[in-house]
CSV table of N, CA, C and O in Angstrom, one decimal:
chain,number,residue,atom,x,y,z
A,482,UNK,N,-18.3,12.1,-13.6
A,482,UNK,CA,-17.2,11.2,-13.1
A,482,UNK,C,-16.7,11.8,-11.8
A,482,UNK,O,-16.5,13.0,-11.7
A,483,UNK,N,-16.4,10.9,-10.9
A,483,UNK,CA,-15.9,11.3,-9.6
A,483,UNK,C,-14.4,11.6,-9.6
A,483,UNK,O,-13.7,11.2,-10.5
A,484,UNK,N,-14.0,12.4,-8.7
A,484,UNK,CA,-12.6,12.8,-8.6
A,484,UNK,C,-11.8,11.9,-7.6
A,484,UNK,O,-10.6,11.7,-7.7
A,485,UNK,N,-12.5,11.3,-6.6
A,485,UNK,CA,-11.9,10.5,-5.6
A,485,UNK,C,-11.7,9.0,-6.2
A,485,UNK,O,-12.7,8.4,-6.5
A,486,UNK,N,-10.5,8.6,-6.3
A,486,UNK,CA,-10.2,7.2,-6.8
A,486,UNK,C,-9.8,6.3,-5.6
A,486,UNK,O,-8.9,6.6,-4.9
A,487,UNK,N,-10.6,5.2,-5.5
A,487,UNK,CA,-10.3,4.2,-4.4
A,487,UNK,C,-10.0,2.9,-5.1
A,487,UNK,O,-10.7,2.4,-5.9
A,488,UNK,N,-8.9,2.3,-4.6
A,488,UNK,CA,-8.5,0.9,-5.1
A,488,UNK,C,-8.6,-0.1,-4.0
A,488,UNK,O,-8.1,0.1,-2.9
A,489,UNK,N,-9.2,-1.2,-4.3
A,489,UNK,CA,-9.3,-2.4,-3.5
A,489,UNK,C,-8.3,-3.4,-4.0
A,489,UNK,O,-8.4,-4.0,-5.0
A,490,UNK,N,-7.1,-3.5,-3.3
A,490,UNK,CA,-6.0,-4.4,-3.7
A,490,UNK,C,-6.4,-5.8,-3.2
A,490,UNK,O,-6.7,-6.0,-2.1
A,491,UNK,N,-6.3,-6.7,-4.2
A,491,UNK,CA,-6.6,-8.1,-3.9
A,491,UNK,C,-8.1,-8.3,-3.8
A,491,UNK,O,-8.6,-8.9,-2.8
A,492,UNK,N,-8.8,-7.7,-4.7
A,492,UNK,CA,-10.3,-7.6,-4.6
A,492,UNK,C,-11.0,-9.0,-4.8
A,492,UNK,O,-12.2,-9.1,-4.5
A,493,UNK,N,-10.3,-10.0,-5.3
A,493,UNK,CA,-11.0,-11.3,-5.5
A,493,UNK,C,-12.1,-11.2,-6.4
A,493,UNK,O,-12.0,-10.6,-7.5
A,494,UNK,N,-13.3,-11.7,-6.0
A,494,UNK,CA,-14.4,-11.7,-6.9
A,494,UNK,C,-15.2,-10.4,-6.9
A,494,UNK,O,-16.2,-10.3,-7.5
A,495,UNK,N,-14.7,-9.4,-6.2
A,495,UNK,CA,-15.2,-8.1,-6.3
A,495,UNK,C,-16.4,-7.8,-5.4
A,495,UNK,O,-17.0,-6.7,-5.5
A,496,UNK,N,-16.7,-8.7,-4.5
A,496,UNK,CA,-17.9,-8.5,-3.7
A,496,UNK,C,-17.9,-7.2,-2.9
A,496,UNK,O,-18.9,-6.5,-2.8
A,497,UNK,N,-16.7,-6.9,-2.3
A,497,UNK,CA,-16.6,-5.6,-1.5
A,497,UNK,C,-16.8,-4.4,-2.4
A,497,UNK,O,-17.5,-3.5,-2.0
A,498,UNK,N,-16.1,-4.4,-3.5
A,498,UNK,CA,-16.2,-3.2,-4.4
A,498,UNK,C,-17.7,-3.1,-4.9
A,498,UNK,O,-18.2,-2.0,-5.0
A,499,UNK,N,-18.3,-4.2,-5.3
A,499,UNK,CA,-19.7,-4.1,-5.7
A,499,UNK,C,-20.6,-3.5,-4.6
A,499,UNK,O,-21.4,-2.7,-4.9
A,500,UNK,N,-20.4,-3.9,-3.4
A,500,UNK,CA,-21.2,-3.4,-2.3
A,500,UNK,C,-21.0,-1.9,-2.2
A,500,UNK,O,-21.9,-1.1,-2.0
A,501,UNK,N,-19.7,-1.4,-2.2
A,501,UNK,CA,-19.4,0.0,-2.1
A,501,UNK,C,-20.0,0.8,-3.3
A,501,UNK,O,-20.5,1.9,-3.1
A,502,UNK,N,-19.9,0.2,-4.5
A,502,UNK,CA,-20.4,0.9,-5.7
A,502,UNK,C,-21.9,1.1,-5.7
A,502,UNK,O,-22.5,1.9,-6.3
A,503,UNK,N,-22.6,0.2,-5.0
A,503,UNK,CA,-24.0,0.2,-4.9
A,503,UNK,C,-24.6,1.0,-3.8
A,503,UNK,O,-25.8,1.2,-3.7
A,504,UNK,N,-23.7,1.6,-3.0
A,504,UNK,CA,-24.1,2.5,-1.9
A,504,UNK,C,-24.3,3.9,-2.4
A,504,UNK,O,-23.3,4.5,-2.8
A,505,UNK,N,-25.5,4.4,-2.4
A,505,UNK,CA,-25.8,5.7,-2.9
A,505,UNK,C,-25.0,6.8,-2.2
A,505,UNK,O,-24.7,7.8,-2.8
A,506,UNK,N,-24.7,6.6,-0.9
A,506,UNK,CA,-24.0,7.6,-0.2
A,506,UNK,C,-22.5,7.7,-0.6
A,506,UNK,O,-21.9,8.7,-0.3
A,507,UNK,N,-22.1,6.7,-1.4
A,507,UNK,CA,-20.7,6.7,-1.8
A,507,UNK,C,-20.5,6.9,-3.3
A,507,UNK,O,-19.4,6.7,-3.8
A,508,UNK,N,-21.6,7.3,-4.0
A,508,UNK,CA,-21.5,7.4,-5.4
A,508,UNK,C,-20.5,8.4,-6.0
A,508,UNK,O,-20.2,8.4,-7.1
A,509,UNK,N,-20.0,9.3,-5.1
A,509,UNK,CA,-19.0,10.3,-5.5
A,509,UNK,C,-17.6,9.7,-5.6
A,509,UNK,O,-16.7,10.4,-6.0
A,510,UNK,N,-17.5,8.5,-5.2
A,510,UNK,CA,-16.2,7.8,-5.1
A,510,UNK,C,-16.1,6.8,-6.3
A,510,UNK,O,-17.0,6.0,-6.4
A,511,UNK,N,-15.0,6.7,-7.0
A,511,UNK,CA,-14.8,5.8,-8.0
A,511,UNK,C,-14.1,4.6,-7.4
A,511,UNK,O,-12.9,4.6,-7.2
A,512,UNK,N,-14.8,3.5,-7.1
A,512,UNK,CA,-14.2,2.3,-6.6
A,512,UNK,C,-13.8,1.3,-7.6
A,512,UNK,O,-14.5,1.0,-8.6
A,513,UNK,N,-12.5,0.8,-7.5
A,513,UNK,CA,-12.0,-0.1,-8.5
A,513,UNK,C,-11.3,-1.3,-7.7
A,513,UNK,O,-11.0,-1.1,-6.5
A,514,UNK,N,-11.0,-2.4,-8.4
A,514,UNK,CA,-10.4,-3.5,-7.7
A,514,UNK,C,-9.3,-4.1,-8.7
A,514,UNK,O,-9.5,-4.2,-9.9
A,515,UNK,N,-8.3,-4.6,-8.0
A,515,UNK,CA,-7.3,-5.4,-8.8
A,515,UNK,C,-7.0,-6.7,-8.0
A,515,UNK,O,-7.1,-6.7,-6.8
A,516,UNK,N,-6.6,-7.7,-8.8
A,516,UNK,CA,-6.2,-9.0,-8.2
A,516,UNK,C,-5.3,-9.6,-9.3
A,516,UNK,O,-5.5,-9.4,-10.5
A,517,UNK,N,-4.5,-10.5,-8.9
A,517,UNK,CA,-3.6,-11.3,-9.8
A,517,UNK,C,-4.3,-12.6,-10.2
A,517,UNK,O,-3.8,-13.3,-11.1
A,518,UNK,N,-5.4,-12.9,-9.7
A,518,UNK,CA,-6.2,-14.1,-10.0
A,518,UNK,C,-7.2,-13.8,-11.2
A,518,UNK,O,-8.2,-13.2,-10.9
A,519,UNK,N,-6.8,-14.3,-12.3
A,519,UNK,CA,-7.6,-14.0,-13.5
A,519,UNK,C,-9.0,-14.5,-13.4
A,519,UNK,O,-10.0,-13.9,-13.8
A,520,UNK,N,-9.2,-15.7,-12.8
A,520,UNK,CA,-10.6,-16.3,-12.7
A,520,UNK,C,-11.4,-15.4,-11.8
A,520,UNK,O,-12.6,-15.2,-12.0
A,521,UNK,N,-10.9,-14.9,-10.7
A,521,UNK,CA,-11.6,-14.1,-9.8
A,521,UNK,C,-12.0,-12.8,-10.5
A,521,UNK,O,-13.1,-12.3,-10.3
A,522,UNK,N,-11.1,-12.2,-11.2
A,522,UNK,CA,-11.4,-11.0,-12.0
A,522,UNK,C,-12.5,-11.2,-13.0
A,522,UNK,O,-13.4,-10.4,-13.2
A,523,UNK,N,-12.4,-12.3,-13.7
A,523,UNK,CA,-13.5,-12.6,-14.7
A,523,UNK,C,-14.9,-12.7,-14.0
A,523,UNK,O,-15.9,-12.2,-14.5
A,524,UNK,N,-14.9,-13.3,-12.8
A,524,UNK,CA,-16.1,-13.4,-12.0
A,524,UNK,C,-16.6,-12.0,-11.6
A,524,UNK,O,-17.8,-11.6,-11.8
A,525,UNK,N,-15.7,-11.1,-11.1
A,525,UNK,CA,-16.0,-9.8,-10.7
A,525,UNK,C,-16.6,-9.0,-11.9
A,525,UNK,O,-17.5,-8.2,-11.8
A,526,UNK,N,-15.9,-9.1,-13.1
A,526,UNK,CA,-16.4,-8.4,-14.3
A,526,UNK,C,-17.7,-8.8,-14.7
A,526,UNK,O,-18.4,-8.0,-15.4
A,527,UNK,N,-18.1,-10.0,-14.4
A,527,UNK,CA,-19.4,-10.5,-14.9
A,527,UNK,C,-20.6,-9.8,-14.2
A,527,UNK,O,-21.7,-9.8,-14.7
A,528,UNK,N,-20.3,-9.1,-13.1
A,528,UNK,CA,-21.4,-8.4,-12.4
A,528,UNK,C,-21.4,-6.9,-12.6
A,528,UNK,O,-22.0,-6.2,-11.8
A,529,UNK,N,-20.6,-6.4,-13.5
A,529,UNK,CA,-20.6,-5.0,-13.8
A,529,UNK,C,-20.6,-4.8,-15.3
A,529,UNK,O,-20.0,-5.5,-16.0
A,530,UNK,N,-21.3,-3.7,-15.7
A,530,UNK,CA,-21.3,-3.4,-17.2
A,530,UNK,C,-20.3,-2.3,-17.5
A,530,UNK,O,-20.1,-1.9,-18.6
A,531,UNK,N,-19.6,-1.8,-16.5
A,531,UNK,CA,-18.5,-0.8,-16.7
A,531,UNK,C,-17.2,-1.4,-16.9
A,531,UNK,O,-16.8,-2.3,-16.1
A,532,UNK,N,-16.5,-1.0,-17.9
A,532,UNK,CA,-15.1,-1.5,-18.1
A,532,UNK,C,-14.2,-0.8,-17.2
A,532,UNK,O,-14.5,0.2,-16.6
A,533,UNK,N,-13.1,-1.5,-16.9
A,533,UNK,CA,-12.0,-0.9,-16.1
A,533,UNK,C,-12.3,-0.8,-14.6
A,533,UNK,O,-11.6,-0.1,-13.9
A,534,UNK,N,-13.4,-1.4,-14.2
A,534,UNK,CA,-13.6,-1.4,-12.7
A,534,UNK,C,-12.7,-2.4,-12.1
A,534,UNK,O,-12.0,-2.2,-11.1
A,535,UNK,N,-12.6,-3.6,-12.7
A,535,UNK,CA,-11.7,-4.7,-12.2
A,535,UNK,C,-10.6,-5.0,-13.2
A,535,UNK,O,-10.9,-5.1,-14.4
A,536,UNK,N,-9.4,-5.2,-12.7
A,536,UNK,CA,-8.3,-5.5,-13.6
A,536,UNK,C,-7.4,-6.6,-12.9
A,536,UNK,O,-7.3,-6.7,-11.7
A,537,UNK,N,-7.0,-7.5,-13.8
A,537,UNK,CA,-6.0,-8.5,-13.4
A,537,UNK,C,-4.6,-8.0,-13.6
A,537,UNK,O,-4.1,-7.9,-14.8
A,538,UNK,N,-4.0,-7.5,-12.5
A,538,UNK,CA,-2.7,-6.8,-12.7
A,538,UNK,C,-1.9,-7.0,-11.4
A,538,UNK,O,-2.5,-7.1,-10.3
A,539,UNK,N,-0.6,-6.9,-11.5
A,539,UNK,CA,0.3,-6.9,-10.4
A,539,UNK,C,0.3,-5.5,-9.8
A,539,UNK,O,0.3,-4.5,-10.6
A,540,UNK,N,0.3,-5.4,-8.5
A,540,UNK,CA,0.3,-4.0,-7.9
A,540,UNK,C,1.5,-3.2,-8.3
A,540,UNK,O,1.4,-2.0,-8.4
A,541,UNK,N,2.6,-3.8,-8.7
A,541,UNK,CA,3.8,-3.1,-9.2
A,541,UNK,C,3.5,-2.4,-10.6
A,541,UNK,O,4.3,-1.5,-10.9
A,542,UNK,N,2.5,-2.9,-11.3
A,542,UNK,CA,2.2,-2.3,-12.6
A,542,UNK,C,1.2,-1.2,-12.6
A,542,UNK,O,0.8,-0.7,-13.6
A,543,UNK,N,0.7,-0.9,-11.4
A,543,UNK,CA,-0.3,0.2,-11.3
A,543,UNK,C,0.4,1.5,-11.4
A,543,UNK,O,1.6,1.7,-11.1
A,544,UNK,N,-0.3,2.5,-11.9
A,544,UNK,CA,0.3,3.9,-12.1
A,544,UNK,C,0.7,4.5,-10.7
A,544,UNK,O,0.0,4.2,-9.7
A,545,UNK,N,1.7,5.2,-10.7
A,545,UNK,CA,2.2,5.9,-9.4
A,545,UNK,C,1.3,7.0,-9.1
A,545,UNK,O,0.7,7.7,-9.9
A,546,UNK,N,1.1,7.2,-7.7
A,546,UNK,CA,0.4,8.3,-7.2
A,546,UNK,C,-1.0,8.5,-7.8
A,546,UNK,O,-1.5,9.6,-8.1
A,547,UNK,N,-1.7,7.4,-8.0
A,547,UNK,CA,-3.0,7.4,-8.7
A,547,UNK,C,-4.2,7.4,-7.8
A,547,UNK,O,-5.2,8.1,-8.1
A,548,UNK,N,-4.2,6.8,-6.6
A,548,UNK,CA,-5.4,6.6,-5.8
A,548,UNK,C,-5.4,7.4,-4.5
A,548,UNK,O,-4.4,7.6,-3.8
A,549,UNK,N,-6.6,7.9,-4.2
A,549,UNK,CA,-6.8,8.8,-3.0
A,549,UNK,C,-6.9,7.9,-1.8
A,549,UNK,O,-6.8,8.5,-0.7
A,550,UNK,N,-7.3,6.7,-1.9
A,550,UNK,CA,-7.5,5.8,-0.8
A,550,UNK,C,-7.4,4.3,-1.3
A,550,UNK,O,-7.6,4.1,-2.5
A,551,UNK,N,-7.3,3.4,-0.4
A,551,UNK,CA,-7.2,2.0,-0.7
A,551,UNK,C,-7.6,1.1,0.4
A,551,UNK,O,-7.7,1.5,1.6
A,552,UNK,N,-7.9,-0.1,0.0
A,552,UNK,CA,-8.3,-1.2,1.0
A,552,UNK,C,-7.5,-2.4,0.7
A,552,UNK,O,-7.2,-2.7,-0.5
A,553,UNK,N,-7.1,-3.1,1.7
A,553,UNK,CA,-6.4,-4.4,1.7
A,553,UNK,C,-7.1,-5.3,2.7
A,553,UNK,O,-6.7,-5.4,3.8
A,554,UNK,N,-8.2,-5.9,2.2
A,554,UNK,CA,-9.1,-6.6,3.1
A,554,UNK,C,-8.8,-8.1,3.0
A,554,UNK,O,-9.1,-8.7,2.0
A,555,UNK,N,-8.3,-8.6,4.1
A,555,UNK,CA,-8.0,-10.1,4.3
A,555,UNK,C,-7.2,-10.6,3.1
A,555,UNK,O,-7.5,-11.6,2.5
A,556,UNK,N,-6.1,-9.8,2.8
A,556,UNK,CA,-5.3,-10.1,1.6
A,556,UNK,C,-3.8,-10.3,2.1
A,556,UNK,O,-3.2,-11.3,1.6
A,557,UNK,N,-3.3,-9.5,3.0
A,557,UNK,CA,-1.9,-9.5,3.3
A,557,UNK,C,-1.4,-10.8,3.8
A,557,UNK,O,-0.3,-11.2,3.6
A,558,UNK,N,-2.3,-11.6,4.5
A,558,UNK,CA,-1.9,-12.9,5.0
A,558,UNK,C,-1.6,-13.9,3.9
A,558,UNK,O,-1.0,-14.9,4.2
A,559,UNK,N,-2.1,-13.6,2.7
A,559,UNK,CA,-1.9,-14.5,1.6
A,559,UNK,C,-0.6,-14.2,0.8
A,559,UNK,O,-0.2,-15.0,0.0
A,560,UNK,N,0.1,-13.1,1.2
A,560,UNK,CA,1.4,-12.8,0.5
A,560,UNK,C,2.5,-13.5,1.3
A,560,UNK,O,2.6,-13.4,2.5
A,561,UNK,N,3.3,-14.2,0.5
A,561,UNK,CA,4.4,-14.9,1.2
A,561,UNK,C,5.3,-13.9,2.0
A,561,UNK,O,5.6,-12.8,1.5
A,562,UNK,N,5.7,-14.2,3.2
A,562,UNK,CA,6.5,-13.3,4.0
A,562,UNK,C,7.7,-12.7,3.2
A,562,UNK,O,8.0,-11.5,3.4
A,563,UNK,N,8.4,-13.5,2.4
A,563,UNK,CA,9.5,-13.0,1.6
A,563,UNK,C,9.1,-11.9,0.6
A,563,UNK,O,10.0,-11.2,0.1
A,564,UNK,N,7.9,-11.8,0.3
A,564,UNK,CA,7.4,-10.9,-0.7
A,564,UNK,C,6.6,-9.7,-0.1
A,564,UNK,O,6.2,-8.8,-0.8
A,565,UNK,N,6.4,-9.7,1.2
A,565,UNK,CA,5.6,-8.8,1.9
A,565,UNK,C,6.0,-7.3,1.7
A,565,UNK,O,5.2,-6.5,1.3
A,566,UNK,N,7.3,-7.0,1.9
A,566,UNK,CA,7.8,-5.7,1.8
A,566,UNK,C,7.6,-5.2,0.3
A,566,UNK,O,7.2,-4.0,0.1
A,567,UNK,N,8.0,-6.0,-0.6
A,567,UNK,CA,7.9,-5.6,-2.0
A,567,UNK,C,6.4,-5.4,-2.4
A,567,UNK,O,6.1,-4.4,-3.2
A,568,UNK,N,5.5,-6.2,-2.0
A,568,UNK,CA,4.1,-6.0,-2.2
A,568,UNK,C,3.6,-4.7,-1.7
A,568,UNK,O,3.0,-3.9,-2.4
A,569,UNK,N,3.9,-4.4,-0.4
A,569,UNK,CA,3.5,-3.1,0.2
A,569,UNK,C,4.2,-1.9,-0.5
A,569,UNK,O,3.5,-0.9,-0.6
A,570,UNK,N,5.4,-2.1,-1.0
A,570,UNK,CA,6.0,-1.0,-1.8
A,570,UNK,C,5.2,-0.7,-3.0
A,570,UNK,O,5.0,0.5,-3.4
A,571,UNK,N,4.7,-1.7,-3.7
A,571,UNK,CA,3.9,-1.5,-4.9
A,571,UNK,C,2.6,-0.8,-4.6
A,571,UNK,O,2.1,0.1,-5.3
A,572,UNK,N,1.9,-1.2,-3.5
A,572,UNK,CA,0.7,-0.6,-3.1
A,572,UNK,C,1.0,0.9,-2.7
A,572,UNK,O,0.3,1.8,-3.2
A,573,UNK,N,2.0,1.1,-1.9
A,573,UNK,CA,2.3,2.5,-1.5
A,573,UNK,C,2.6,3.4,-2.7
A,573,UNK,O,2.2,4.5,-2.7
A,574,UNK,N,3.3,2.9,-3.7
A,574,UNK,CA,3.7,3.7,-4.8
A,574,UNK,C,2.4,4.1,-5.6
A,574,UNK,O,2.4,5.2,-6.1
A,575,UNK,N,1.4,3.3,-5.6
A,575,UNK,CA,0.2,3.6,-6.4
A,575,UNK,C,-0.7,4.6,-5.6
A,575,UNK,O,-1.6,5.2,-6.2
A,576,UNK,N,-0.5,4.8,-4.3
A,576,UNK,CA,-1.3,5.7,-3.5
A,576,UNK,C,-0.7,7.1,-3.6
A,576,UNK,O,0.5,7.3,-3.6
A,577,UNK,N,-1.6,8.1,-3.6
A,577,UNK,CA,-1.2,9.5,-3.5
A,577,UNK,C,-0.6,9.8,-2.1
A,577,UNK,O,-0.9,9.1,-1.2
A,578,UNK,N,0.3,10.7,-2.0
A,578,UNK,CA,0.9,11.1,-0.8
A,578,UNK,C,-0.3,11.5,0.2
A,578,UNK,O,-1.2,12.3,-0.2
A,579,UNK,N,-0.2,11.0,1.4
A,579,UNK,CA,-1.3,11.3,2.4
A,579,UNK,C,-2.5,10.4,2.3
A,579,UNK,O,-3.4,10.6,3.1
A,580,UNK,N,-2.6,9.5,1.3
A,580,UNK,CA,-3.7,8.6,1.1
A,580,UNK,C,-3.9,7.7,2.3
A,580,UNK,O,-2.9,7.2,2.9
A,581,UNK,N,-5.1,7.3,2.6
A,581,UNK,CA,-5.3,6.3,3.7
A,581,UNK,C,-5.4,4.9,3.0
A,581,UNK,O,-6.0,4.7,1.9
A,582,UNK,N,-4.8,3.9,3.7
A,582,UNK,CA,-4.9,2.5,3.3
A,582,UNK,C,-5.5,1.8,4.5
A,582,UNK,O,-5.0,1.8,5.6
A,583,UNK,N,-6.7,1.2,4.3
A,583,UNK,CA,-7.4,0.4,5.3
A,583,UNK,C,-7.0,-1.0,5.2
A,583,UNK,O,-7.2,-1.6,4.1
A,584,UNK,N,-6.5,-1.6,6.2
A,584,UNK,CA,-6.0,-3.0,6.2
A,584,UNK,C,-6.7,-3.8,7.2
A,584,UNK,O,-6.8,-3.4,8.4
A,585,UNK,N,-7.2,-5.0,6.8
A,585,UNK,CA,-7.6,-6.0,7.8
A,585,UNK,C,-6.9,-7.3,7.6
A,585,UNK,O,-6.6,-7.7,6.4
A,586,UNK,N,-6.6,-8.0,8.7
A,586,UNK,CA,-6.1,-9.4,8.6
A,586,UNK,C,-6.8,-10.2,9.7
A,586,UNK,O,-7.3,-9.6,10.7
A,587,UNK,N,-6.8,-11.5,9.5
A,587,UNK,CA,-7.5,-12.3,10.5
A,587,UNK,C,-6.8,-12.2,11.9
A,587,UNK,O,-5.6,-12.0,12.0
A,588,UNK,N,-7.6,-12.3,12.9
A,588,UNK,CA,-7.1,-12.4,14.3
A,588,UNK,C,-8.0,-13.3,15.1
A,588,UNK,O,-9.1,-13.6,14.7
A,589,UNK,N,-7.5,-13.7,16.3
A,589,UNK,CA,-8.3,-14.6,17.1
A,589,UNK,C,-8.9,-13.8,18.3
A,589,UNK,O,-8.3,-12.8,18.8
């Protein structure tokens, strides 16, 4: 079992996590994903035989100081502006001190 824990916040159907988990160079990292969309999580779970890779959970319900790194890929623009700070607080709480969070948002 790996010691590095990586969380993909807003993982959707899990495509990004699946690609990372299938990369032999990254097999020392435990990639996981969360999303609040139950249908997306059910789809993601259909493509893995490992339990607990994908979870339908609110970021505020994640354990504190759990993850060594995280990704927020094309997700933040879907969070209502009035909830943005609270959402990021939940993400930050779940990351270990000094953890990297990689964020992408659409641009022109």
